[in-house]
PDB file of C-alpha atoms in Angstrom:
ATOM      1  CA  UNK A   1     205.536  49.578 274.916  1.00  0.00           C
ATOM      2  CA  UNK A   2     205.973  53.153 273.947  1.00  0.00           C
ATOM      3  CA  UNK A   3     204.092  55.258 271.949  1.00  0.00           C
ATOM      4  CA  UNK A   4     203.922  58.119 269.359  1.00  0.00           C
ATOM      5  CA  UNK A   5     202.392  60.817 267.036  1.00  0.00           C
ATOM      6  CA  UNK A   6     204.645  61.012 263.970  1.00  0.00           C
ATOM      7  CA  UNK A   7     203.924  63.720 261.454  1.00  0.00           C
ATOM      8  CA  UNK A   8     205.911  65.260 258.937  1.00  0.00           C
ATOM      9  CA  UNK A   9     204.749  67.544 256.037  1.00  0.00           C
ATOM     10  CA  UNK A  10     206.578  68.186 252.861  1.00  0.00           C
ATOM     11  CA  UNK A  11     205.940  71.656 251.302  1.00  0.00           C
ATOM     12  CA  UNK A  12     208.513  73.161 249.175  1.00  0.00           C
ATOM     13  CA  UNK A  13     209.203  74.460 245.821  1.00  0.00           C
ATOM     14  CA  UNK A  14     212.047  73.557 243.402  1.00  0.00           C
ATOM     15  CA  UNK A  15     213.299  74.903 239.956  1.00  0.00           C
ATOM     16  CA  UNK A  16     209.643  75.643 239.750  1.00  0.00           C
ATOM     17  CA  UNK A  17     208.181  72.388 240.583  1.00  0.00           C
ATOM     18  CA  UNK A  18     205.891  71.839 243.518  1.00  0.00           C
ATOM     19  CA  UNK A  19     206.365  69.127 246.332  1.00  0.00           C
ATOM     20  CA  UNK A  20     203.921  68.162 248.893  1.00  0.00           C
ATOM     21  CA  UNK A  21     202.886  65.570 251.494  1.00  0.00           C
ATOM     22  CA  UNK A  22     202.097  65.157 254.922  1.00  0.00           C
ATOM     23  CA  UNK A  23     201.260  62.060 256.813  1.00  0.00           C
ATOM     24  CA  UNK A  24     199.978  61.358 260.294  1.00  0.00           C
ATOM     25  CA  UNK A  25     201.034  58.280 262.047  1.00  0.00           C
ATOM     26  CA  UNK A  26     200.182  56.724 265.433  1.00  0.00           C
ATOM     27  CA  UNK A  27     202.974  54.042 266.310  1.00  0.00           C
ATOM     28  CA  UNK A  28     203.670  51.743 269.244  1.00  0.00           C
ATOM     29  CA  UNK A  29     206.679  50.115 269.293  1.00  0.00           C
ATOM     30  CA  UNK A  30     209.197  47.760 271.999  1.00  0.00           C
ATOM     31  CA  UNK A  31     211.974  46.015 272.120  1.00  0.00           C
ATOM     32  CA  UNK A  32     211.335  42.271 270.712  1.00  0.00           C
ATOM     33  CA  UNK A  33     214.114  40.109 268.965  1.00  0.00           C
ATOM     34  CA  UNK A  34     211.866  38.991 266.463  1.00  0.00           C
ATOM     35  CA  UNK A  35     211.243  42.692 264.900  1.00  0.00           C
ATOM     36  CA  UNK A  36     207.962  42.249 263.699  1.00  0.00           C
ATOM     37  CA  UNK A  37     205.746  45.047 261.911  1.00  0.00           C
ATOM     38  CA  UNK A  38     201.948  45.429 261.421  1.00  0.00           C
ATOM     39  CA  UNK A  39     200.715  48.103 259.390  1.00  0.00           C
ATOM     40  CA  UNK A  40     196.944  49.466 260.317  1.00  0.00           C
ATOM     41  CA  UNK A  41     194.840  52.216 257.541  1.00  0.00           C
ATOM     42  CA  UNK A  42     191.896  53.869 258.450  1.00  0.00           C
ATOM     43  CA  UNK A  43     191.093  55.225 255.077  1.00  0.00           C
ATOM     44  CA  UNK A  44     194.423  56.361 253.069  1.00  0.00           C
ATOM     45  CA  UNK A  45     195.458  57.596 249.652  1.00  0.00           C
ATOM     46  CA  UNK A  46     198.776  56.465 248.488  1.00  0.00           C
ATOM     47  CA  UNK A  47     198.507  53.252 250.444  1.00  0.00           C
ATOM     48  CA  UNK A  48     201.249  51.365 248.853  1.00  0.00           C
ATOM     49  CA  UNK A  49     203.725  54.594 249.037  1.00  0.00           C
ATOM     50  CA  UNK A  50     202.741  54.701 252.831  1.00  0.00           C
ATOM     51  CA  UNK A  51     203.374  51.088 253.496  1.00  0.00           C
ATOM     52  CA  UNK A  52     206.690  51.103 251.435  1.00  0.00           C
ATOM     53  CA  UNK A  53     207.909  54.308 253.855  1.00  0.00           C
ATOM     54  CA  UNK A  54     207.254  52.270 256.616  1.00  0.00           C
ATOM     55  CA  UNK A  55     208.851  49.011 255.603  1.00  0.00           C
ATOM     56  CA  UNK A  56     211.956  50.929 254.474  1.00  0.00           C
ATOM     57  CA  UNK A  57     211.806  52.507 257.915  1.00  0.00           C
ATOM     58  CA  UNK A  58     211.330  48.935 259.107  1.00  0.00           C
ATOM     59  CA  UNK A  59     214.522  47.938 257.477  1.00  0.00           C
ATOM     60  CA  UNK A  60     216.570  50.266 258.687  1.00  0.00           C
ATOM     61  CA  UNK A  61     216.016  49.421 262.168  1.00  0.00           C
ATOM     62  CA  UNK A  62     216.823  45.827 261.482  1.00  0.00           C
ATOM     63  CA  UNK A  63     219.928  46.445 259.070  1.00  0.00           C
ATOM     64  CA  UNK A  64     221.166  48.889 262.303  1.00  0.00           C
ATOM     65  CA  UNK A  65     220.647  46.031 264.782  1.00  0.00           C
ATOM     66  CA  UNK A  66     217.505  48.145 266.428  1.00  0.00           C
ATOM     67  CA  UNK A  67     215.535  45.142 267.291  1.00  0.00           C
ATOM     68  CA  UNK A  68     212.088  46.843 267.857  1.00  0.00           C
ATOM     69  CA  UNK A  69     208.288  45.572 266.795  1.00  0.00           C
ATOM     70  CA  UNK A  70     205.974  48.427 265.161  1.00  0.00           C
ATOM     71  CA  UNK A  71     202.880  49.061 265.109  1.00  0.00           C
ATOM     72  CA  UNK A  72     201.855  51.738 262.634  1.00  0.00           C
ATOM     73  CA  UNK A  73     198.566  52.734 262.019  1.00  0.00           C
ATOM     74  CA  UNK A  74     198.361  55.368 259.262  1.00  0.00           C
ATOM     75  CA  UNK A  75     195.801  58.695 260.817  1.00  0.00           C
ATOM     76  CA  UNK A  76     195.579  60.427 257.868  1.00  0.00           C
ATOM     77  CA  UNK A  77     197.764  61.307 254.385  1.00  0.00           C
ATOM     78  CA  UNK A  78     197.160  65.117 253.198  1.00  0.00           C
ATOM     79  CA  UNK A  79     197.993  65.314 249.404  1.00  0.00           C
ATOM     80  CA  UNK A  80     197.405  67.987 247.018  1.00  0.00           C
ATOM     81  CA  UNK A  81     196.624  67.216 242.869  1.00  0.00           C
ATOM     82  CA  UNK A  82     199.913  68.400 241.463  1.00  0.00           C
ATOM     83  CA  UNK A  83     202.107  68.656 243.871  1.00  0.00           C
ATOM     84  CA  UNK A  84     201.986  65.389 245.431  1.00  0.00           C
ATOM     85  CA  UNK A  85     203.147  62.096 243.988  1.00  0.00           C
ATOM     86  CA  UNK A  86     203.703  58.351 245.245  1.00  0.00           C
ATOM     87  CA  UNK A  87     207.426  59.365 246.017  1.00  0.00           C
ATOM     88  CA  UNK A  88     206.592  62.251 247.699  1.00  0.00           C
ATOM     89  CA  UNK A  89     204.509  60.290 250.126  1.00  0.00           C
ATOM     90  CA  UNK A  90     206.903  57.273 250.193  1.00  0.00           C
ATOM     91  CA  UNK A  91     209.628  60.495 251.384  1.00  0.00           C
ATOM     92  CA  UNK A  92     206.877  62.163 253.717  1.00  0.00           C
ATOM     93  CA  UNK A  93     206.454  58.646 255.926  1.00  0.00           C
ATOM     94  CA  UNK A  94     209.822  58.320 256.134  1.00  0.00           C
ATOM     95  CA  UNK A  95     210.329  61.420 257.377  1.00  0.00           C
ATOM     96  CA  UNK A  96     207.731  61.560 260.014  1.00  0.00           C
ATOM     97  CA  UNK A  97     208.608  58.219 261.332  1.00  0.00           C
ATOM     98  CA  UNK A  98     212.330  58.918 261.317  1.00  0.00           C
ATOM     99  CA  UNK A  99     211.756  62.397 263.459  1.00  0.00           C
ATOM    100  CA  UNK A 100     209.223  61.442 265.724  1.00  0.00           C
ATOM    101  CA  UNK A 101     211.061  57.983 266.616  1.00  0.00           C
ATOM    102  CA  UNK A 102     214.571  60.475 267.304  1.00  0.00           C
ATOM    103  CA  UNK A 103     215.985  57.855 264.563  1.00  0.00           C
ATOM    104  CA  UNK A 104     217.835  59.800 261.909  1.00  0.00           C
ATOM    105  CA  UNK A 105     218.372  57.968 258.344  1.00  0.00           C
ATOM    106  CA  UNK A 106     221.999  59.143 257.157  1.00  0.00           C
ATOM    107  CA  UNK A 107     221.651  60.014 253.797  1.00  0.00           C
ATOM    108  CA  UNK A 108     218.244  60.934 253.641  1.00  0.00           C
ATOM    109  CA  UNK A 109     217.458  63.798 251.706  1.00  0.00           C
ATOM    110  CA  UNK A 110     215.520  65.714 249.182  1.00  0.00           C
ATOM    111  CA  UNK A 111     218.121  67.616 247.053  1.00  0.00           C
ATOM    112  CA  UNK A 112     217.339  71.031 246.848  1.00  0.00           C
ATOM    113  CA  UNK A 113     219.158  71.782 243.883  1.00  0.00           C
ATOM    114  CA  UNK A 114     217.889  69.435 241.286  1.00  0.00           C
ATOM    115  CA  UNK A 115     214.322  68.560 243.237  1.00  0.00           C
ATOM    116  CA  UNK A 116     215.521  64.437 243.479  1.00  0.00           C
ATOM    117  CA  UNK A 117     215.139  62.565 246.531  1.00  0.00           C
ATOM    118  CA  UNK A 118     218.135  60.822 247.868  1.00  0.00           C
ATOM    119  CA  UNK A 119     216.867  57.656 249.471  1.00  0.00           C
ATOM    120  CA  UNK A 120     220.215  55.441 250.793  1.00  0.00           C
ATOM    121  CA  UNK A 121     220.161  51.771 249.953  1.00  0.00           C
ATOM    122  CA  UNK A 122     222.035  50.496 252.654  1.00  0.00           C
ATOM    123  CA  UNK A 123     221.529  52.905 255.813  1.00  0.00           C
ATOM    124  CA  UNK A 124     222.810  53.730 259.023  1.00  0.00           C
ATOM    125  CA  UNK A 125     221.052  55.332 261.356  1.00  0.00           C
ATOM    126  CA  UNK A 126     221.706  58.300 263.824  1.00  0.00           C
ATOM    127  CA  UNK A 127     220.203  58.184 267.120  1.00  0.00           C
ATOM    128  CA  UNK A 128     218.791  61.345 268.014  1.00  0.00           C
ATOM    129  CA  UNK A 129     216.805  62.539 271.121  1.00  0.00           C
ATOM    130  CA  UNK A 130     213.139  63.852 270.067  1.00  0.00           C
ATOM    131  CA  UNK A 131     212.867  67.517 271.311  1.00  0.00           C
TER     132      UNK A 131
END
């Protein structure tokens, strides 16, 4: 079983708008053909935009043929009033769990010309070692 800190934090500014997350993630995870998840909060804001992250992230790993259990338990979420919405958090997890794994999501973006998040229904992932 391995395991990993995952954070990511989302701070940027577009056409005027502000966007911001960050999210702090323990997660243990192996190699197990039945690819099951378990999802673990302390005490969390945006719980159902975490947990949707993480099943997406979930997903991909399964759609890719990445047969590998999780177990996530959420540290912490960091939001601000304005700037951070459900999406933004949904993005954020995503993001941390996809760069701390090394398991890019092709596709995966937040558009910085119009400020809209570009989140691929059908994936593929890149494999990428963590540095």
């Amino acid at each position: 079983m391995k395991s990993y800190n995952c954070f990511f934090e989302l701070k940027k500014k577009i056409l005027g708008k502000g966007y911001f997350g960050a999210v702090f993630l323990e997660v243990k995870f192996w190699n197990d053909t039945f690819s099951n998840l378990e999802i673990n909060f302390s005490n969390s804001e945006y719980k159902e935009f975490v947990s949707s992250g993480i099943n997406y992230f979930h997903e991909c790993l399964k759609r890719n043929n990445i047969k590998d259990s999780l177990v996530v338990n959420v540290k912490g979420v960091k939001c601000m009033p304005v700037d951070t919405t459900g999406i933004v958090i949904m993005f954020t997890t995503i993001m941390a769990l996809s760069s701390g794994l090394g398991k890019e999501i092709d596709g995966l973006n937040l558009n910085t010309q119009n400020g809209l998040f570009e989140i691929p229904s059908n994936p593929s992932l890149s494999l990428v070692l963590p540095s």
